[in-house]
PDB file of C-alpha atoms in Angstrom:
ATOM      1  CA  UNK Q 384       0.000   0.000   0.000  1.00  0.00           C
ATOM      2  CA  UNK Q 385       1.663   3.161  -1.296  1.00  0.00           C
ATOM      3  CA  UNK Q 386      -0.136   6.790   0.155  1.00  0.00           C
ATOM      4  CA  UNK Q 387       0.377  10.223  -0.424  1.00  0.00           C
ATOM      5  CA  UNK Q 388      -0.186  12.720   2.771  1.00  0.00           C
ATOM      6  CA  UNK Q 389      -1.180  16.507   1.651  1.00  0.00           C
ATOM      7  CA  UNK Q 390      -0.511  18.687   5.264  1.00  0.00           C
ATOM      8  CA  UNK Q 391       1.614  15.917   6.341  1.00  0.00           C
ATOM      9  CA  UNK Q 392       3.543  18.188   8.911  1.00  0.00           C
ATOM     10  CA  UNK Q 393       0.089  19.365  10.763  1.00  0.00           C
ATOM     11  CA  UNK Q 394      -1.425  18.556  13.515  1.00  0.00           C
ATOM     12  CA  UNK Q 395      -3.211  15.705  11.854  1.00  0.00           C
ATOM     13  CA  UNK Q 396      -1.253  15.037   9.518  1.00  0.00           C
ATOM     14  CA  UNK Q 397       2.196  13.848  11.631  1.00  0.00           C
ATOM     15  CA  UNK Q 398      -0.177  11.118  12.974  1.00  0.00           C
ATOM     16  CA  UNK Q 399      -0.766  10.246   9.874  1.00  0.00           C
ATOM     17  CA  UNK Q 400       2.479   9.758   8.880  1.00  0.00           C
ATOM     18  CA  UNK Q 401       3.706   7.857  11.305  1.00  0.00           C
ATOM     19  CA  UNK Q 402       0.630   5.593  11.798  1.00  0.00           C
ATOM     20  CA  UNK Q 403       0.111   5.041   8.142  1.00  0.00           C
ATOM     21  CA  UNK Q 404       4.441   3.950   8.782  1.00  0.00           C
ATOM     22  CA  UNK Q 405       3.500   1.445  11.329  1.00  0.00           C
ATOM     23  CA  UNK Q 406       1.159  -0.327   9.461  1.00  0.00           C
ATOM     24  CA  UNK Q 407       3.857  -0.622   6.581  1.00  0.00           C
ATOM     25  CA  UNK Q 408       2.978   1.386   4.178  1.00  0.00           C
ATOM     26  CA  UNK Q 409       4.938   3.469   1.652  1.00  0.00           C
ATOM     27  CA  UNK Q 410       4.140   6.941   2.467  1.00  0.00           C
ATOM     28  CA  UNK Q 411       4.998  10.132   0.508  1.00  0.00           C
ATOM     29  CA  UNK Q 412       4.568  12.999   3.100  1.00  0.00           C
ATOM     30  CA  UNK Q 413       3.706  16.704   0.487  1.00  0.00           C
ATOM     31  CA  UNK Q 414       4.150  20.013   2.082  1.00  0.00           C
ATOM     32  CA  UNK Q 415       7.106  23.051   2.188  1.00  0.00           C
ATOM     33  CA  UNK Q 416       7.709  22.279   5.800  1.00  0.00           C
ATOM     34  CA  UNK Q 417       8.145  18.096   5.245  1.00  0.00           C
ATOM     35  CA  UNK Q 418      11.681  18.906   6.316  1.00  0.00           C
ATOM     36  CA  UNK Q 419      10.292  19.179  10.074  1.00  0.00           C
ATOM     37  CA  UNK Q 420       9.956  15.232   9.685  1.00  0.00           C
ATOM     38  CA  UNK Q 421      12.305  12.922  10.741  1.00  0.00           C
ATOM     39  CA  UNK Q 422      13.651  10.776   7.966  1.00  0.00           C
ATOM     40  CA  UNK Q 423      14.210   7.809   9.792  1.00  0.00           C
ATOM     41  CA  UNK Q 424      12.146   5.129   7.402  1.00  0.00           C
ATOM     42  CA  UNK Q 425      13.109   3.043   4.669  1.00  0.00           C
ATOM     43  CA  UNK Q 426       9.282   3.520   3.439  1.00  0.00           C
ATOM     44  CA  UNK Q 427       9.210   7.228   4.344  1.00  0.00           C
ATOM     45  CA  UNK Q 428       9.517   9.676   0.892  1.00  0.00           C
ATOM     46  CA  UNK Q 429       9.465  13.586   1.896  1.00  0.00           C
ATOM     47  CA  UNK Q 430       8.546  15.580  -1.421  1.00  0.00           C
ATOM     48  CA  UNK Q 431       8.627  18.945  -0.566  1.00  0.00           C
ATOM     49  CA  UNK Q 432       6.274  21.371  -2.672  1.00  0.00           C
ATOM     50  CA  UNK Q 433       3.430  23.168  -2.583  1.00  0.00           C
ATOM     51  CA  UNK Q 434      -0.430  22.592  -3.074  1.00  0.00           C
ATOM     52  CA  UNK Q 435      -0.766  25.017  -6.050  1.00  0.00           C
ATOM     53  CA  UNK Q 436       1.672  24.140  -8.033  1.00  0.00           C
ATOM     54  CA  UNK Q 437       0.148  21.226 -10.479  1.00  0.00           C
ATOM     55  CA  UNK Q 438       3.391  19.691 -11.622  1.00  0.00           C
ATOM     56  CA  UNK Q 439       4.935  18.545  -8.463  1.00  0.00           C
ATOM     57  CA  UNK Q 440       1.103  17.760  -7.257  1.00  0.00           C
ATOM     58  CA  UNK Q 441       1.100  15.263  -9.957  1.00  0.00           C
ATOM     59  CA  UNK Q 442       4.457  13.386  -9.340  1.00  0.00           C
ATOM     60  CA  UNK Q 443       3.657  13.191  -5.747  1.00  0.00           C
ATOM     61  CA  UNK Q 444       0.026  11.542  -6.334  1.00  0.00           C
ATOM     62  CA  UNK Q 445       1.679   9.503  -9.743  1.00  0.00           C
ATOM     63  CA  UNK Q 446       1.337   5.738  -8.644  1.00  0.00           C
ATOM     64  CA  UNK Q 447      -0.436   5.862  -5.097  1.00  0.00           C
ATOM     65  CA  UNK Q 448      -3.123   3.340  -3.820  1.00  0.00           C
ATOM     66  CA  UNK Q 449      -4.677   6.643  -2.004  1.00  0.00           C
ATOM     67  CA  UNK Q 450      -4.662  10.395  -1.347  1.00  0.00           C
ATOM     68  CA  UNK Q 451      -5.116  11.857   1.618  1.00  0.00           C
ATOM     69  CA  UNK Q 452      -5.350  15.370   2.416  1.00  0.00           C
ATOM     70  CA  UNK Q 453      -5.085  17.208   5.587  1.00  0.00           C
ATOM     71  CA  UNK Q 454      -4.651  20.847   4.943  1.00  0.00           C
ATOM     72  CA  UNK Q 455      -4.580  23.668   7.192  1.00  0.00           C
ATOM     73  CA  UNK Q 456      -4.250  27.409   7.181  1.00  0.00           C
ATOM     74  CA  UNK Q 457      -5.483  30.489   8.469  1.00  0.00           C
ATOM     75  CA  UNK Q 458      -9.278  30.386  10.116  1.00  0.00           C
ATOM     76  CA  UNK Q 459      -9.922  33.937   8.837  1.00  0.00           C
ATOM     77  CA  UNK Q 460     -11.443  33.112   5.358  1.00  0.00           C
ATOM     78  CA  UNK Q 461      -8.456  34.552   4.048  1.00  0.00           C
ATOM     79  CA  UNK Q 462      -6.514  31.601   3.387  1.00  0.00           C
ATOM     80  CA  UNK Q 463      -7.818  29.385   0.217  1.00  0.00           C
ATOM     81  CA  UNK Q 464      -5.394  26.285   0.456  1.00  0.00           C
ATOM     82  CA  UNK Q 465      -8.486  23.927   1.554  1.00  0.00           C
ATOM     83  CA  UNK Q 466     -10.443  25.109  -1.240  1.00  0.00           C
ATOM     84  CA  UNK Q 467      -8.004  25.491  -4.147  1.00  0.00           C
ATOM     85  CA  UNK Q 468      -5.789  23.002  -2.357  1.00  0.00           C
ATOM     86  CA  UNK Q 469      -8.215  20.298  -3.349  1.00  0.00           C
ATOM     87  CA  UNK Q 470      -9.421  21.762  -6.890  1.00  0.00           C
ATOM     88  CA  UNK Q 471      -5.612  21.284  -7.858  1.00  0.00           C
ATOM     89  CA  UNK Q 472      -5.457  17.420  -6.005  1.00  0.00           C
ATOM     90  CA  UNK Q 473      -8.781  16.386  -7.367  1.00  0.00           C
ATOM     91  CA  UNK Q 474      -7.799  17.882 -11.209  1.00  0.00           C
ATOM     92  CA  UNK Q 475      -4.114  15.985 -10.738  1.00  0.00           C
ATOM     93  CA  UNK Q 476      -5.607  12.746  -9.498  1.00  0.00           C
ATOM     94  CA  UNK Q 477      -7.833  12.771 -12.409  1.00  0.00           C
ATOM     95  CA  UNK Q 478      -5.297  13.013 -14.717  1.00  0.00           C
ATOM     96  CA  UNK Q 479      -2.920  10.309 -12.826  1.00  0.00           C
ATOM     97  CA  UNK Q 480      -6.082   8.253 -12.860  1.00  0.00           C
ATOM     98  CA  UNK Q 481      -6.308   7.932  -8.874  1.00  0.00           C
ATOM     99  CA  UNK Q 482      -9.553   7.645  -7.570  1.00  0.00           C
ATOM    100  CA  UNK Q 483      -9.424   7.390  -3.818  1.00  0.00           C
ATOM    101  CA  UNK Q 484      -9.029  10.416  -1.773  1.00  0.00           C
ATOM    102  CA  UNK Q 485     -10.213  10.983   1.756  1.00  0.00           C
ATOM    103  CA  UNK Q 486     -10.255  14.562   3.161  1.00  0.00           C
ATOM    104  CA  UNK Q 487     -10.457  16.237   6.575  1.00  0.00           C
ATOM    105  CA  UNK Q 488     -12.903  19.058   6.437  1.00  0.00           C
ATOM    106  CA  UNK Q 489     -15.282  20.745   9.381  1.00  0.00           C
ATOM    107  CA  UNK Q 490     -18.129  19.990  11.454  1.00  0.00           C
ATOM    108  CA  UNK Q 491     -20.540  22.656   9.627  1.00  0.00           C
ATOM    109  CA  UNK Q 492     -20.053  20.812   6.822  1.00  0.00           C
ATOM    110  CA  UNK Q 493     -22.347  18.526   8.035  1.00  0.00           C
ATOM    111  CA  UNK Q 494     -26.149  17.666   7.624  1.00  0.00           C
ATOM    112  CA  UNK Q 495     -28.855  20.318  10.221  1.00  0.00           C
ATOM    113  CA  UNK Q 496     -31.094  18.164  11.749  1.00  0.00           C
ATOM    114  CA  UNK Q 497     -33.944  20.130   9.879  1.00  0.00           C
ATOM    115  CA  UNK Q 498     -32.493  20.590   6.442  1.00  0.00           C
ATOM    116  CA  UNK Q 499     -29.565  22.305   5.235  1.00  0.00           C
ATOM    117  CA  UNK Q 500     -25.930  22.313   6.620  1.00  0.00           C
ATOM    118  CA  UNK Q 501     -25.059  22.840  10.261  1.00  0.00           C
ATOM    119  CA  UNK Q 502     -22.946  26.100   9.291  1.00  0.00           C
ATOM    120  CA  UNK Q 503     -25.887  27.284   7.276  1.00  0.00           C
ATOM    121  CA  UNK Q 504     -28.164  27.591  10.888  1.00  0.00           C
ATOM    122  CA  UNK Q 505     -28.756  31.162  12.626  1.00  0.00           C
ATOM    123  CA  UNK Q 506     -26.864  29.572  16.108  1.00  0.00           C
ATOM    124  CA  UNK Q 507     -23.837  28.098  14.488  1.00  0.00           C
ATOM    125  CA  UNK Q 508     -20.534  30.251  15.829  1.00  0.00           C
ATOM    126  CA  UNK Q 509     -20.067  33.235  13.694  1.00  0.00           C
ATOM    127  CA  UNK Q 510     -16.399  32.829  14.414  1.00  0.00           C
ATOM    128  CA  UNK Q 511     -16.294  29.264  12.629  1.00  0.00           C
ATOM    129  CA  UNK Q 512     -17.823  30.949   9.351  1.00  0.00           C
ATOM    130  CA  UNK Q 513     -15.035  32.068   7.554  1.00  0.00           C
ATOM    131  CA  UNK Q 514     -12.977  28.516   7.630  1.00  0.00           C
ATOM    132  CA  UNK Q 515     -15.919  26.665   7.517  1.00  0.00           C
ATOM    133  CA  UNK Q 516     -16.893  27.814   4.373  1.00  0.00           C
ATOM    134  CA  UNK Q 517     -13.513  26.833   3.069  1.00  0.00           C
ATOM    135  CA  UNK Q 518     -13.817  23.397   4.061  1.00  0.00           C
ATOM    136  CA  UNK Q 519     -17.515  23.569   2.009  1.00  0.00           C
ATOM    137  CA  UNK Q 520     -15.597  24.471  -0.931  1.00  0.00           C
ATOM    138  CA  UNK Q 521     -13.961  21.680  -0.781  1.00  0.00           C
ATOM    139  CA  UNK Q 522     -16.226  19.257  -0.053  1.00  0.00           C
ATOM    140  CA  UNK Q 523     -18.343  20.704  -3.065  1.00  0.00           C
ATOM    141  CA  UNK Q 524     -15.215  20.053  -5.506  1.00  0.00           C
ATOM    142  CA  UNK Q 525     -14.846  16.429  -4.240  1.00  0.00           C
ATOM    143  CA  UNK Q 526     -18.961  16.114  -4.207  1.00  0.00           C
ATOM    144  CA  UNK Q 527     -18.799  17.345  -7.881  1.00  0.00           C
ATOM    145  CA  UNK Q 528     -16.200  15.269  -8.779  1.00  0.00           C
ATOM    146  CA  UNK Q 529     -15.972  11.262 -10.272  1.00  0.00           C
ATOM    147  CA  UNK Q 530     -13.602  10.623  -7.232  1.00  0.00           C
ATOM    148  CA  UNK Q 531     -14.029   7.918  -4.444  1.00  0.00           C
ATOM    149  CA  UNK Q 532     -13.885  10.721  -1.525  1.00  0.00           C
ATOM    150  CA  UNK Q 533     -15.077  10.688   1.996  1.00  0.00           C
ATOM    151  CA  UNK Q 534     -15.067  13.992   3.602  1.00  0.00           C
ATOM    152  CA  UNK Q 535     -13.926  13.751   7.252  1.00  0.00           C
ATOM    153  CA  UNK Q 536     -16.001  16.629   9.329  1.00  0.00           C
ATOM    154  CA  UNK Q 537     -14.346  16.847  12.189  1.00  0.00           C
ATOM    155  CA  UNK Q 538     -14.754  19.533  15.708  1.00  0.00           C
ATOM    156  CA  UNK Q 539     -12.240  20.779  17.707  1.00  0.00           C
ATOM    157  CA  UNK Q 540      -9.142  18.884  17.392  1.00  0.00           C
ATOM    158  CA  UNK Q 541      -7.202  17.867  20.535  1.00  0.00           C
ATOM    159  CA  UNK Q 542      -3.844  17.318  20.021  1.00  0.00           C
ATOM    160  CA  UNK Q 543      -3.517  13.827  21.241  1.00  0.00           C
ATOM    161  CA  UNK Q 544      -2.835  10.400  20.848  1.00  0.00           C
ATOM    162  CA  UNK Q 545      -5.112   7.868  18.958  1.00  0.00           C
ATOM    163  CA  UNK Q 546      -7.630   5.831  22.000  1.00  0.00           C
ATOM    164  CA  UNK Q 547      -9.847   4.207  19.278  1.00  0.00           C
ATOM    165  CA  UNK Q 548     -12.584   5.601  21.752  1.00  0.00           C
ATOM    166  CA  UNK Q 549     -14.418   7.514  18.599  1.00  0.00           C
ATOM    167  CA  UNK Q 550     -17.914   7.029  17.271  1.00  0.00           C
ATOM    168  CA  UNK Q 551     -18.772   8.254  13.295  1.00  0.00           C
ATOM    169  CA  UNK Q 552     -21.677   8.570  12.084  1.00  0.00           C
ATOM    170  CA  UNK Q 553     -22.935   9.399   7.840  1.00  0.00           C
ATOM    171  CA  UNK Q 554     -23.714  12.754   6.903  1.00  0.00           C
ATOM    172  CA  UNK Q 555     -24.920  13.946  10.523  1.00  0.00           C
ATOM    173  CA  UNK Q 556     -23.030  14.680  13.869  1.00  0.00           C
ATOM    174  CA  UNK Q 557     -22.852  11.421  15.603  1.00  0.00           C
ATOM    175  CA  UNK Q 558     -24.669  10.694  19.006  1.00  0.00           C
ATOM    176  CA  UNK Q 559     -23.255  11.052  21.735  1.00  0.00           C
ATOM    177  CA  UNK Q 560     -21.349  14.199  20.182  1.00  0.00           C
ATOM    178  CA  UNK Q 561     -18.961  15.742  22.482  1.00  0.00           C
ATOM    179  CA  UNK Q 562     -17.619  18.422  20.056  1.00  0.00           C
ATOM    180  CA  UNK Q 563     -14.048  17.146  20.216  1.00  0.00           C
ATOM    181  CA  UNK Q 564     -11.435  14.584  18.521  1.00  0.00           C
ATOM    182  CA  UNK Q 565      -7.974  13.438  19.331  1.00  0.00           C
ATOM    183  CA  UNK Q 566      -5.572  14.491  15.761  1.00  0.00           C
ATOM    184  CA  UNK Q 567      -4.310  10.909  16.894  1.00  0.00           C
ATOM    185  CA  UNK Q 568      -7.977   9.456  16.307  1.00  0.00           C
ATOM    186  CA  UNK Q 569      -8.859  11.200  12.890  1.00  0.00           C
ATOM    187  CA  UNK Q 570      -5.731   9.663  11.650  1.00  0.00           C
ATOM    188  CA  UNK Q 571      -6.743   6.142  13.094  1.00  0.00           C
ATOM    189  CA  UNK Q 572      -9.820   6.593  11.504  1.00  0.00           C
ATOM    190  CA  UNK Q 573      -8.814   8.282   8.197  1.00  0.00           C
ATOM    191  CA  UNK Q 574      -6.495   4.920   7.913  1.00  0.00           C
ATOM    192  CA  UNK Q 575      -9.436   2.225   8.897  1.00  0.00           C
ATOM    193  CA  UNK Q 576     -11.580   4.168   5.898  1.00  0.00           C
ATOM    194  CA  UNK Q 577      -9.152   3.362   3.690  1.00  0.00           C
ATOM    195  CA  UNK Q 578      -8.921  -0.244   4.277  1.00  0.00           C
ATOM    196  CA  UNK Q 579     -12.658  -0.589   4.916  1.00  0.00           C
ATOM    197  CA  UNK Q 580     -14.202   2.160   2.310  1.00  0.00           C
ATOM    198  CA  UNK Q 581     -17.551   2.397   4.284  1.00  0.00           C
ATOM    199  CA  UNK Q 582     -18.346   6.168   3.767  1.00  0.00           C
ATOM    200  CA  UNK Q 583     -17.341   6.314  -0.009  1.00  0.00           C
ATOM    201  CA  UNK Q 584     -19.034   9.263  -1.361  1.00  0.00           C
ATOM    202  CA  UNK Q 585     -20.062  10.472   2.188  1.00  0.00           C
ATOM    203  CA  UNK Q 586     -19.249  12.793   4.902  1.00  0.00           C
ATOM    204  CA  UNK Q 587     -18.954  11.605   8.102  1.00  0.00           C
ATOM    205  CA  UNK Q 588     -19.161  12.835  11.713  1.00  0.00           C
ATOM    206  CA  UNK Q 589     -16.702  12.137  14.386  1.00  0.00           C
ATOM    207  CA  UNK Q 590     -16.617  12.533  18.076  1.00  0.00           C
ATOM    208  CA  UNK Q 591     -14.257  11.113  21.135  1.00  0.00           C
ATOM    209  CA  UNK Q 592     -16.898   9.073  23.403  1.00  0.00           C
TER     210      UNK Q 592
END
């Protein structure tokens, strides 16, 4: 099994690394920063680049089993790497003729109860508006696309190890939903979706229980 890792030095995407390494895989870890990683394994590649630029996008997705992207940035609204991030992965893997891709996104992202998305409600945080809408961008390019994706809609991230104390759920928040993740967890669970492709073509809700 051969992966590529888009945000591999963030706060998700380091656990990816190095759990997607213990279960043997060949990992290519994408980003300007993928210095910051140690280089300590055989089936470790660090291809340093960035998310915009098409022709290294392509050689780094060229030949995987899966894509996975992680990207972060400002939570102003300012910053479009989540959004034209993935409209440059999605148009590369098409050409490379790579279907699989599984994406880490936001909670508002998500289904309302009574119709429409959660960020779309009158008592969703104001604050989360800006980013959130970025990680709807991207969903929609993924949704619009003939990719295998699932969108990961994750809360607040905790920056913590993986318990495998999580519950998902398809499309909605999941019950109980305690508004909070371990990075180490979405990783776990980004890694189990690949092997298991249950929420192909959905988005999923995630909470620690």
């Amino acid at each position: 099994m051969e992966i590529v890792i888009f945000g591999a030095t963030g706060q998700v995407g380091r656990h990816l690394v190095s759990q997607g390494l213990l279960k043997g895989y060949k990992v290519r870890a994408y980003g300007r920063n993928v210095h910051e990683l140690p280089d300590i394994n055989k089936n470790l590649q660090l291809i340093k680049g960035g998310v915009f630029d098409e022709a290294d996008v392509y050689k780094a997705i060229e030949g995987v089993d899966a894509v996975f992207s992680v990207l972060g940035g400002a939570s102003d609204g300012t910053d479009k790497t989540r959004s034209l991030g993935m409209k440059v992965i999605s148009s590369e893997m098409k050409k490379a003729g790579i279907k699989r891709i599984i994406a880490l996104g936001g909670k508002g992202v998500l289904d309302a109860p009574d119709g429409g998305l959660l960020i779309d409600q009158e008592d969703y945080p104001q604050e989360f508006v800006p980013v959130g809408r970025e990680h709807q961008k991207a969903w929609e390019i993924l949704r619009d696309s003939d990719l295998d994706w699932t969108f990961i809609c994750s809360p607040d991230i905790i920056q913590a190890d993986p318990t495998g104390e999580f519950i998902t759920s398809s499309n909605i928040p999941p019950l109980p939903d305690n508004g909070r993740v371990n990075a180490g967890d979405l990783a776990l669970f980004m890694l189990q979706e690949q092997e298991r492709n249950e929420y192909i073509h959905q988005r999923v809700g995630i909470s620690e229980i």
